[in-house]
């Protein structure tokens, strides 16, 4: 249980890091949506390993096959199954962890929970699973385009290096122009050098991804439990290595007074209701209010490092886990398309759910 | 949609702030659990309005009636319906917002989404709904006691006043000894005075609640989307006024290196596998690892303030919304039992789900 | 688990026969639907006990209270909770079954499944629960009226007495003119006398209810598992005492050849696609095709009879269960509104789901 | 929506008749269940086309590939994806129905519902989808073996040819000894000849499949909506061409009196509670009572026949649909493993759900 996401636009992912492949079944996508194979591939390429010196060197083409649900370039309303085969597994790199637990990985918890685990490459707990999310997210993005919704994520912090500007001060179209995916080229270069240094030490470091959604209409999100930001939070926290989520004014907002924090309404020249500030992050009462939606996500340093670490084995004996396998020294550059994909999946779901709010 | 939470231990709340009452139907609670009416009442009393000078002055006894699912003091395995009637509504305080939108409230988004709204006291968007969660959470807590699980939340920040100690340095049994629910009596008194000052200004301020869960066994949480921290995050973000969630090392952890952040395993004298540090916050791969689970939640300043504010009405005309109604100057003292309740509901669900992990 | 029905228009019932009351929470009803209290009451009155000599003599007004989700006569899009209090419990009539199992009742299976049961009046397994369904069904009927959909059920068989006419040969407006709810007044009188005779013997007998749905558009129902007839079948089989369900040509259709059974399409003078015959029962590939939908439901004789019966007690000892309590000698007259309610709930759900089939 | 079945043991099928393939993702299967590839293949072989003269001549090996969720011969608790590629599509046989509607098929309803359809071989509405169910059902059967549960279906009627014996009078081990899957060899031969005659006429005929489940313990099934027989009914009605479902005494039971129909309890020499008769069909109050569970399913004559038929095209013009494509003259022989598979899926789900009934 736990491999399904969404209530209407519903995705179910499957697959392990070193099994036959990974994939996703998307149910609930309406009929008639353009299925843009090139766009899906381009999104997968943004996430794929081996894209630069500061990402894992595993080589995966991450080409996908559509197994169902698409006919003559359009979705048909039936389940869309997408398969991405694994190619560059090096399972022997992982034989040492068949019985050892890597610190801060999921080896120990999976073993205890299930009594069995596919230890090769981390099995189901590997971030390789997120490729399936990106494929589904690409379709969600296509669906959202019709509603004029745009999603853009970018790296705003790596270790202690922070981008000290808000999204409105940045040119987000520059995000894809560098390997770090930071829209400020100068800071991006600093971040690149920093990560590359960490890589050479055989260590890893954390970071922060910001995400901005523009063009969402009023009304997306559902009262009480399925608030828009609650689902966005769950979706982001479900991404490997995420430790925190905040939207709008976030943790900083707690120091403000209500009279400072409240977003006054006004009507603009086009008769559209807007707010003068946006501490709400585009969401009020869990429902989008037509302003920009923005949030931040904290990623911990990747647990795989090229250093020996103290641990135990399945019998509880002391074990020294060796630093092996390929890994990302910092996960945030590749996390950008994953964050966007999950945001798209959440929004597509609420877009469809909102069609049922009134007759 | 959106008023249901959980997959096995499933709660469905209903009710508006000024309607007949609020309530909850709990489905999926196993048969044979003790239904402790006194404990449920005591939890409701911790949350109820009017409990001190720094909370809203609405007077609600918040007494509940059990409508079903309990027989001779035990749950029977059938749905448990609990009803809490509203008593101290002052709907006329809200007549001015029948057509006006209060800034940073849900008035505007509900109106646009549904084309109709019960404006009295905020209707469904009122935090009064959380009383139903607290009732259900009290039952979840009882269920968890059997598994030796304990949940304790407390206030760690009010505005700029921070409690600069980790939970392990505090005596959490002192939390309930003051009106702020801060376990450090000195800081609690400062916070009280600070909130009381804000109250006199007719303003509000935000805060942070921390929560610690001890005694959870290894194995709670599900891979991929329903990670334990992802569900905890969603549950917390679904509470009114929450803007952020972080667990374990959280946002601060992004500055660490992997070699600093990883939690080394060792086996203690009783043969139990432990970690030497706990940056993981008790969760690895989305599954509890037997260590303490801890997280932090940011609450914004309450949107209701006793000041005139600029806004618009339903026709888009400029409107000055008057400061009326009763409200909390700072929501975190009353949020403590709500946070615990939602944590209990999430954990009870995973406790039951984990019974199905292996045969 | 198991007390929730529907995916979009979702009902969750609660309550026991002799507890405080029974009720239902309806989630997913769009905002703006007329909430017609009189109509809901009239539907409850059609189902309520004590309505004639041939139904149980338990006296319940079955008046309901709306607890939430309705504002100024309209649904608001939030959960609608309805409560019907129990009034005429005679729990002492049931003290003898606290430890004995009534044959063909749910006493034994509940006890084994849960280890505890509210034996009074059958507890949760009592058909009293269906009042909650009728209340929810009345709202679903209101919702369907907008789409021009009409649902009519009637009694077509009692014991061996069969109404040998198809629905198209009957005037269904006569159904409510007699206590049996058979639209043929002559056969209705025979059935009444028959049931009354059974009643005097302290025995019970089975029957069949037919249901016809007119005005449903093309497109309701979902492929593969959630076929329209599959959900109708589940909904009907979930009603107490139901043993069988068939739609369209049903069990009789198996003897036909494909060339006889296939329903040829033609276009009528209004350009509407129709079928010349309707063996399909208005459903093809699990989706409504715009023709009349019709089905039949078999009800067994009620298990409660006024005779001593051989059984066992909770320790497995032989026990003679005495015939006590009040009961219906034949359940089908009161089943008619329940069948309609469940059909309405299923159709309302598919009506809403179909809004998502294409953009 | 509609391609997912089950609450705990949950299957999601995908695929079209003439697309890349069909498949299933199984979520919720506990870890540690033996994954018996040979058994799964043997079940698929029982269902596959081309197995005898009286089934469709489409040639499909129906070999499957496991994409995930299995490690070293055991399930790991993560989603199990199974893919069966299509091989013998003859899509050109279907070009004539790109714009025409075959009578009593799903062409018209899919087109109207979705505005687009994959017409090749019926697309998603083809019974080819049931191969995915059989694969999942084989795993469910393995899971049930541990609980000692056995499921056996057989053909009891073809057209007007009825097997006039109850299951207890038959040797069900003979079912697989003939192409019709009727356990009485003499009747089986009559049925074979009858079907073969129909086939030569280019026509089709209906039939009935019976199913018997032995060894199920007390307690499977959930109160109110998810009654065991209600889910069995939905599962069976979701199979292509099914028109009716009855269990236990079924439609015949309506003529009995309660005093005849009630199943008296007694305790056998081993202390097990049994019933002297089994009109209940092994289910009381929606929950298994430890007796044999049995039910019957009506299948209509297959809609594909080798004859010209009157119909309309997408513009509503008169069209003569030609008899083309390959088909089964009578679906029941191949339906036997499908019925068993769906029964196994339903039971596996309730087996797991029942683990949560009490602590």
PDB file of C-alpha atoms in Angstrom, chain B residues 31-267:
ATOM      1  CA  UNK B  31     -13.546  -4.088  17.777  1.00  0.00           C
ATOM      2  CA  UNK B  32     -12.660  -4.366  21.425  1.00  0.00           C
ATOM      3  CA  UNK B  33     -10.898  -1.050  21.937  1.00  0.00           C
ATOM      4  CA  UNK B  34     -11.798   0.661  25.209  1.00  0.00           C
ATOM      5  CA  UNK B  35     -13.974   3.690  24.578  1.00  0.00           C
ATOM      6  CA  UNK B  36     -12.947   6.018  27.365  1.00  0.00           C
ATOM      7  CA  UNK B  37     -15.569   8.768  27.514  1.00  0.00           C
ATOM      8  CA  UNK B  38     -13.752  10.692  30.231  1.00  0.00           C
ATOM      9  CA  UNK B  39     -10.521  10.755  28.294  1.00  0.00           C
ATOM     10  CA  UNK B  40     -12.257  11.932  25.125  1.00  0.00           C
ATOM     11  CA  UNK B  41     -13.947  14.686  27.121  1.00  0.00           C
ATOM     12  CA  UNK B  42     -10.664  15.737  28.679  1.00  0.00           C
ATOM     13  CA  UNK B  43      -9.062  16.035  25.248  1.00  0.00           C
ATOM     14  CA  UNK B  44     -11.981  18.127  24.023  1.00  0.00           C
ATOM     15  CA  UNK B  45     -11.612  20.310  27.081  1.00  0.00           C
ATOM     16  CA  UNK B  46      -7.940  20.920  26.230  1.00  0.00           C
ATOM     17  CA  UNK B  47      -9.040  22.267  22.851  1.00  0.00           C
ATOM     18  CA  UNK B  48     -12.223  24.069  23.798  1.00  0.00           C
ATOM     19  CA  UNK B  49     -12.584  27.806  23.485  1.00  0.00           C
ATOM     20  CA  UNK B  50     -12.717  30.098  26.460  1.00  0.00           C
ATOM     21  CA  UNK B  51     -10.164  28.219  28.513  1.00  0.00           C
ATOM     22  CA  UNK B  52      -8.057  31.257  29.358  1.00  0.00           C
ATOM     23  CA  UNK B  53      -7.685  34.965  28.779  1.00  0.00           C
ATOM     24  CA  UNK B  54      -5.522  34.374  25.696  1.00  0.00           C
ATOM     25  CA  UNK B  55      -8.055  32.251  23.830  1.00  0.00           C
ATOM     26  CA  UNK B  56     -11.308  33.122  22.125  1.00  0.00           C
ATOM     27  CA  UNK B  57     -14.133  33.944  24.529  1.00  0.00           C
ATOM     28  CA  UNK B  58     -16.711  31.832  22.711  1.00  0.00           C
ATOM     29  CA  UNK B  59     -18.201  29.558  25.361  1.00  0.00           C
ATOM     30  CA  UNK B  60     -18.689  25.989  24.246  1.00  0.00           C
ATOM     31  CA  UNK B  61     -18.969  23.105  26.675  1.00  0.00           C
ATOM     32  CA  UNK B  62     -17.924  20.844  23.819  1.00  0.00           C
ATOM     33  CA  UNK B  63     -19.712  17.919  25.346  1.00  0.00           C
ATOM     34  CA  UNK B  64     -20.168  15.050  22.995  1.00  0.00           C
ATOM     35  CA  UNK B  65     -22.737  12.349  22.368  1.00  0.00           C
ATOM     36  CA  UNK B  66     -21.860   8.912  21.004  1.00  0.00           C
ATOM     37  CA  UNK B  67     -24.427   7.895  18.429  1.00  0.00           C
ATOM     38  CA  UNK B  68     -23.163   4.469  17.409  1.00  0.00           C
ATOM     39  CA  UNK B  69     -20.413   1.882  17.349  1.00  0.00           C
ATOM     40  CA  UNK B  70     -19.871   1.474  21.084  1.00  0.00           C
ATOM     41  CA  UNK B  71     -21.394  -1.231  23.262  1.00  0.00           C
ATOM     42  CA  UNK B  72     -20.751  -1.791  26.931  1.00  0.00           C
ATOM     43  CA  UNK B  73     -17.707   0.490  26.884  1.00  0.00           C
ATOM     44  CA  UNK B  74     -15.985  -1.115  23.932  1.00  0.00           C
ATOM     45  CA  UNK B  75     -15.851  -0.427  20.229  1.00  0.00           C
ATOM     46  CA  UNK B  76     -17.768  -3.000  18.201  1.00  0.00           C
ATOM     47  CA  UNK B  77     -15.977  -2.679  14.864  1.00  0.00           C
ATOM     48  CA  UNK B  78     -18.840  -0.691  13.331  1.00  0.00           C
ATOM     49  CA  UNK B  79     -18.782   3.064  12.600  1.00  0.00           C
ATOM     50  CA  UNK B  80     -18.501   5.279  15.651  1.00  0.00           C
ATOM     51  CA  UNK B  81     -20.435   8.520  15.247  1.00  0.00           C
ATOM     52  CA  UNK B  82     -19.772  11.367  17.654  1.00  0.00           C
ATOM     53  CA  UNK B  83     -21.795  14.569  17.773  1.00  0.00           C
ATOM     54  CA  UNK B  84     -20.840  17.857  19.456  1.00  0.00           C
ATOM     55  CA  UNK B  85     -23.617  20.391  19.368  1.00  0.00           C
ATOM     56  CA  UNK B  86     -22.942  24.072  18.871  1.00  0.00           C
ATOM     57  CA  UNK B  87     -24.241  26.256  21.654  1.00  0.00           C
ATOM     58  CA  UNK B  88     -22.737  29.698  21.788  1.00  0.00           C
ATOM     59  CA  UNK B  89     -23.122  30.840  18.190  1.00  0.00           C
ATOM     60  CA  UNK B  90     -23.478  34.552  17.718  1.00  0.00           C
ATOM     61  CA  UNK B  91     -24.335  34.525  14.055  1.00  0.00           C
ATOM     62  CA  UNK B  92     -25.313  38.165  14.020  1.00  0.00           C
ATOM     63  CA  UNK B  93     -21.647  39.005  14.586  1.00  0.00           C
ATOM     64  CA  UNK B  94     -21.123  37.691  11.088  1.00  0.00           C
ATOM     65  CA  UNK B  95     -23.956  39.294   9.161  1.00  0.00           C
ATOM     66  CA  UNK B  96     -21.559  41.885   7.807  1.00  0.00           C
ATOM     67  CA  UNK B  97     -19.553  39.222   6.019  1.00  0.00           C
ATOM     68  CA  UNK B  98     -22.535  37.698   4.267  1.00  0.00           C
ATOM     69  CA  UNK B  99     -21.395  39.641   1.234  1.00  0.00           C
ATOM     70  CA  UNK B 100     -17.901  40.802   2.218  1.00  0.00           C
ATOM     71  CA  UNK B 101     -14.670  38.827   2.125  1.00  0.00           C
ATOM     72  CA  UNK B 102     -12.466  38.886   5.210  1.00  0.00           C
ATOM     73  CA  UNK B 103      -8.794  39.138   4.192  1.00  0.00           C
ATOM     74  CA  UNK B 104      -6.815  35.870   4.437  1.00  0.00           C
ATOM     75  CA  UNK B 105      -9.969  33.953   5.362  1.00  0.00           C
ATOM     76  CA  UNK B 106     -11.723  31.386   3.197  1.00  0.00           C
ATOM     77  CA  UNK B 107     -14.751  33.565   2.426  1.00  0.00           C
ATOM     78  CA  UNK B 108     -13.683  34.440  -1.083  1.00  0.00           C
ATOM     79  CA  UNK B 109     -12.409  31.034  -2.126  1.00  0.00           C
ATOM     80  CA  UNK B 110     -15.490  29.192  -0.812  1.00  0.00           C
ATOM     81  CA  UNK B 111     -17.822  31.629  -2.535  1.00  0.00           C
ATOM     82  CA  UNK B 112     -16.042  31.235  -5.860  1.00  0.00           C
ATOM     83  CA  UNK B 113     -15.710  27.478  -5.569  1.00  0.00           C
ATOM     84  CA  UNK B 114     -19.256  26.675  -4.513  1.00  0.00           C
ATOM     85  CA  UNK B 115     -21.336  29.685  -5.498  1.00  0.00           C
ATOM     86  CA  UNK B 116     -22.860  29.555  -2.010  1.00  0.00           C
ATOM     87  CA  UNK B 117     -21.419  29.619   1.497  1.00  0.00           C
ATOM     88  CA  UNK B 118     -22.544  29.433   5.076  1.00  0.00           C
ATOM     89  CA  UNK B 119     -20.812  32.626   6.132  1.00  0.00           C
ATOM     90  CA  UNK B 120     -21.817  32.406   9.792  1.00  0.00           C
ATOM     91  CA  UNK B 121     -18.639  32.045  11.816  1.00  0.00           C
ATOM     92  CA  UNK B 122     -16.762  30.914   8.727  1.00  0.00           C
ATOM     93  CA  UNK B 123     -19.036  27.914   8.257  1.00  0.00           C
ATOM     94  CA  UNK B 124     -17.129  24.805   7.327  1.00  0.00           C
ATOM     95  CA  UNK B 125     -13.794  26.631   7.152  1.00  0.00           C
ATOM     96  CA  UNK B 126     -13.912  27.488  10.863  1.00  0.00           C
ATOM     97  CA  UNK B 127     -11.361  25.843  13.139  1.00  0.00           C
ATOM     98  CA  UNK B 128     -14.340  24.683  15.155  1.00  0.00           C
ATOM     99  CA  UNK B 129     -14.241  21.614  12.887  1.00  0.00           C
ATOM    100  CA  UNK B 130     -11.067  20.527  14.668  1.00  0.00           C
ATOM    101  CA  UNK B 131     -13.056  19.572  17.761  1.00  0.00           C
ATOM    102  CA  UNK B 132     -14.295  16.589  15.770  1.00  0.00           C
ATOM    103  CA  UNK B 133     -10.702  15.672  15.009  1.00  0.00           C
ATOM    104  CA  UNK B 134      -9.783  15.874  18.672  1.00  0.00           C
ATOM    105  CA  UNK B 135     -12.592  13.496  19.595  1.00  0.00           C
ATOM    106  CA  UNK B 136     -11.465  10.995  16.969  1.00  0.00           C
ATOM    107  CA  UNK B 137      -7.857  11.547  17.954  1.00  0.00           C
ATOM    108  CA  UNK B 138      -8.621  10.666  21.546  1.00  0.00           C
ATOM    109  CA  UNK B 139      -9.863   7.266  20.429  1.00  0.00           C
ATOM    110  CA  UNK B 140      -6.760   6.858  18.257  1.00  0.00           C
ATOM    111  CA  UNK B 141      -4.613   7.671  21.276  1.00  0.00           C
ATOM    112  CA  UNK B 142      -6.332   4.948  23.282  1.00  0.00           C
ATOM    113  CA  UNK B 143      -5.668   2.494  20.482  1.00  0.00           C
ATOM    114  CA  UNK B 144      -2.006   3.496  20.374  1.00  0.00           C
ATOM    115  CA  UNK B 145      -1.516   3.094  24.097  1.00  0.00           C
ATOM    116  CA  UNK B 146      -1.687  -0.650  23.639  1.00  0.00           C
ATOM    117  CA  UNK B 147       1.296  -0.399  21.297  1.00  0.00           C
ATOM    118  CA  UNK B 148       3.139   1.722  23.864  1.00  0.00           C
ATOM    119  CA  UNK B 149       3.073   4.833  21.716  1.00  0.00           C
ATOM    120  CA  UNK B 150       3.015   8.259  23.310  1.00  0.00           C
ATOM    121  CA  UNK B 151       2.415  11.595  21.573  1.00  0.00           C
ATOM    122  CA  UNK B 152       3.325  14.942  23.081  1.00  0.00           C
ATOM    123  CA  UNK B 153       3.087  18.337  21.453  1.00  0.00           C
ATOM    124  CA  UNK B 154       4.048  21.696  22.910  1.00  0.00           C
ATOM    125  CA  UNK B 155       4.474  25.327  21.956  1.00  0.00           C
ATOM    126  CA  UNK B 156       8.067  26.166  21.028  1.00  0.00           C
ATOM    127  CA  UNK B 157       7.648  29.617  19.533  1.00  0.00           C
ATOM    128  CA  UNK B 158       5.241  32.550  19.713  1.00  0.00           C
ATOM    129  CA  UNK B 159       6.011  35.403  17.363  1.00  0.00           C
ATOM    130  CA  UNK B 160       9.715  36.029  17.834  1.00  0.00           C
ATOM    131  CA  UNK B 161       9.863  34.341  21.249  1.00  0.00           C
ATOM    132  CA  UNK B 162      11.613  31.007  20.771  1.00  0.00           C
ATOM    133  CA  UNK B 163      12.179  28.155  23.162  1.00  0.00           C
ATOM    134  CA  UNK B 164      15.852  27.464  22.485  1.00  0.00           C
ATOM    135  CA  UNK B 165      15.958  23.877  23.718  1.00  0.00           C
ATOM    136  CA  UNK B 166      15.416  20.566  22.022  1.00  0.00           C
ATOM    137  CA  UNK B 167      12.677  18.264  23.280  1.00  0.00           C
ATOM    138  CA  UNK B 168      15.172  16.047  25.025  1.00  0.00           C
ATOM    139  CA  UNK B 169      16.236  18.927  27.234  1.00  0.00           C
ATOM    140  CA  UNK B 170      12.694  19.669  28.339  1.00  0.00           C
ATOM    141  CA  UNK B 171      10.309  18.153  30.855  1.00  0.00           C
ATOM    142  CA  UNK B 172       7.293  17.720  28.619  1.00  0.00           C
ATOM    143  CA  UNK B 173       5.109  16.810  31.572  1.00  0.00           C
ATOM    144  CA  UNK B 174       5.070  20.532  32.365  1.00  0.00           C
ATOM    145  CA  UNK B 175       3.331  21.394  29.098  1.00  0.00           C
ATOM    146  CA  UNK B 176      -0.147  21.331  30.543  1.00  0.00           C
ATOM    147  CA  UNK B 177       0.789  23.367  33.603  1.00  0.00           C
ATOM    148  CA  UNK B 178       0.368  26.711  31.870  1.00  0.00           C
ATOM    149  CA  UNK B 179      -2.092  28.323  29.478  1.00  0.00           C
ATOM    150  CA  UNK B 180       0.406  28.630  26.647  1.00  0.00           C
ATOM    151  CA  UNK B 181       1.340  24.923  26.710  1.00  0.00           C
ATOM    152  CA  UNK B 182       5.055  25.614  26.679  1.00  0.00           C
ATOM    153  CA  UNK B 183       6.995  23.131  28.868  1.00  0.00           C
ATOM    154  CA  UNK B 184       9.441  25.772  30.056  1.00  0.00           C
ATOM    155  CA  UNK B 185       7.562  27.764  32.742  1.00  0.00           C
ATOM    156  CA  UNK B 186       9.713  30.859  32.386  1.00  0.00           C
ATOM    157  CA  UNK B 187       9.383  31.095  28.639  1.00  0.00           C
ATOM    158  CA  UNK B 188       5.716  30.185  28.966  1.00  0.00           C
ATOM    159  CA  UNK B 189       5.118  33.222  31.136  1.00  0.00           C
ATOM    160  CA  UNK B 190       6.900  35.462  28.623  1.00  0.00           C
ATOM    161  CA  UNK B 191       4.821  34.024  25.842  1.00  0.00           C
ATOM    162  CA  UNK B 192       1.631  34.533  27.824  1.00  0.00           C
ATOM    163  CA  UNK B 193       2.399  38.172  28.435  1.00  0.00           C
ATOM    164  CA  UNK B 194       3.346  38.646  24.799  1.00  0.00           C
ATOM    165  CA  UNK B 195       0.106  37.091  23.531  1.00  0.00           C
ATOM    166  CA  UNK B 196      -1.928  39.033  26.036  1.00  0.00           C
ATOM    167  CA  UNK B 197      -0.371  42.236  24.777  1.00  0.00           C
ATOM    168  CA  UNK B 198      -1.200  41.321  21.202  1.00  0.00           C
ATOM    169  CA  UNK B 199      -4.758  40.554  22.277  1.00  0.00           C
ATOM    170  CA  UNK B 200      -5.158  43.986  23.812  1.00  0.00           C
ATOM    171  CA  UNK B 201      -4.030  45.555  20.542  1.00  0.00           C
ATOM    172  CA  UNK B 202      -6.764  43.607  18.753  1.00  0.00           C
ATOM    173  CA  UNK B 203      -4.101  41.877  16.737  1.00  0.00           C
ATOM    174  CA  UNK B 204      -2.829  38.306  16.390  1.00  0.00           C
ATOM    175  CA  UNK B 205       0.510  36.564  16.063  1.00  0.00           C
ATOM    176  CA  UNK B 206       1.846  33.233  14.785  1.00  0.00           C
ATOM    177  CA  UNK B 207       3.774  30.463  16.477  1.00  0.00           C
ATOM    178  CA  UNK B 208       5.340  27.028  16.241  1.00  0.00           C
ATOM    179  CA  UNK B 209       4.216  23.734  17.739  1.00  0.00           C
ATOM    180  CA  UNK B 210       6.653  20.860  18.168  1.00  0.00           C
ATOM    181  CA  UNK B 211       5.552  17.259  18.484  1.00  0.00           C
ATOM    182  CA  UNK B 212       7.399  14.194  19.737  1.00  0.00           C
ATOM    183  CA  UNK B 213       6.274  10.594  19.393  1.00  0.00           C
ATOM    184  CA  UNK B 214       7.937   7.978  21.511  1.00  0.00           C
ATOM    185  CA  UNK B 215       7.512   4.237  21.555  1.00  0.00           C
ATOM    186  CA  UNK B 216       6.548   3.715  17.912  1.00  0.00           C
ATOM    187  CA  UNK B 217       7.897   0.388  16.702  1.00  0.00           C
ATOM    188  CA  UNK B 218       9.806  -0.146  13.463  1.00  0.00           C
ATOM    189  CA  UNK B 219       7.645  -0.496  10.378  1.00  0.00           C
ATOM    190  CA  UNK B 220       4.939   2.174  10.440  1.00  0.00           C
ATOM    191  CA  UNK B 221       4.572   4.098   7.196  1.00  0.00           C
ATOM    192  CA  UNK B 222       4.267   2.879   3.640  1.00  0.00           C
ATOM    193  CA  UNK B 223       6.667   3.214   0.737  1.00  0.00           C
ATOM    194  CA  UNK B 224       6.585   5.800  -1.975  1.00  0.00           C
ATOM    195  CA  UNK B 225       3.588   8.124  -1.520  1.00  0.00           C
ATOM    196  CA  UNK B 226       2.262   7.257   1.909  1.00  0.00           C
ATOM    197  CA  UNK B 227       5.503   7.782   3.728  1.00  0.00           C
ATOM    198  CA  UNK B 228       4.982   8.318   7.428  1.00  0.00           C
ATOM    199  CA  UNK B 229       6.302  11.874   7.321  1.00  0.00           C
ATOM    200  CA  UNK B 230       4.319  12.650   4.157  1.00  0.00           C
ATOM    201  CA  UNK B 231       1.074  11.700   5.891  1.00  0.00           C
ATOM    202  CA  UNK B 232       2.086  13.509   9.068  1.00  0.00           C
ATOM    203  CA  UNK B 233       2.850  16.516   6.903  1.00  0.00           C
ATOM    204  CA  UNK B 234      -0.485  16.398   5.157  1.00  0.00           C
ATOM    205  CA  UNK B 235      -2.319  15.917   8.437  1.00  0.00           C
ATOM    206  CA  UNK B 236      -0.589  18.893  10.034  1.00  0.00           C
ATOM    207  CA  UNK B 237      -0.934  21.116   6.979  1.00  0.00           C
ATOM    208  CA  UNK B 238      -4.658  20.348   7.000  1.00  0.00           C
ATOM    209  CA  UNK B 239      -4.990  22.107  10.365  1.00  0.00           C
ATOM    210  CA  UNK B 240      -6.233  25.680  10.053  1.00  0.00           C
ATOM    211  CA  UNK B 241      -3.490  28.333   9.847  1.00  0.00           C
ATOM    212  CA  UNK B 242      -0.585  25.920   9.291  1.00  0.00           C
ATOM    213  CA  UNK B 243       2.047  27.188   6.832  1.00  0.00           C
ATOM    214  CA  UNK B 244       4.903  24.732   7.179  1.00  0.00           C
ATOM    215  CA  UNK B 245       6.028  21.314   8.367  1.00  0.00           C
ATOM    216  CA  UNK B 246       9.488  19.862   8.904  1.00  0.00           C
ATOM    217  CA  UNK B 247      10.654  16.691  10.593  1.00  0.00           C
ATOM    218  CA  UNK B 248      13.987  15.496  11.890  1.00  0.00           C
ATOM    219  CA  UNK B 249      16.739  17.844  10.751  1.00  0.00           C
ATOM    220  CA  UNK B 250      14.219  19.770   8.645  1.00  0.00           C
ATOM    221  CA  UNK B 251      15.202  22.949   6.840  1.00  0.00           C
ATOM    222  CA  UNK B 252      18.333  23.275   8.955  1.00  0.00           C
ATOM    223  CA  UNK B 253      19.540  19.883   7.796  1.00  0.00           C
ATOM    224  CA  UNK B 254      20.140  21.079   4.257  1.00  0.00           C
ATOM    225  CA  UNK B 255      23.379  22.712   5.315  1.00  0.00           C
ATOM    226  CA  UNK B 256      24.880  19.497   6.631  1.00  0.00           C
ATOM    227  CA  UNK B 257      27.064  17.053   4.754  1.00  0.00           C
ATOM    228  CA  UNK B 258      25.951  13.477   4.348  1.00  0.00           C
ATOM    229  CA  UNK B 259      28.799  12.353   6.561  1.00  0.00           C
ATOM    230  CA  UNK B 260      27.429  14.599   9.321  1.00  0.00           C
ATOM    231  CA  UNK B 261      23.765  13.908   8.729  1.00  0.00           C
ATOM    232  CA  UNK B 262      23.737  10.121   8.447  1.00  0.00           C
ATOM    233  CA  UNK B 263      22.593   8.307  11.578  1.00  0.00           C
ATOM    234  CA  UNK B 264      24.975   5.470  12.358  1.00  0.00           C
ATOM    235  CA  UNK B 265      23.355   2.229  13.513  1.00  0.00           C
ATOM    236  CA  UNK B 266      24.441   0.290  16.569  1.00  0.00           C
ATOM    237  CA  UNK B 267      22.982  -2.461  18.687  1.00  0.00           C
TER     238      UNK B 267
END
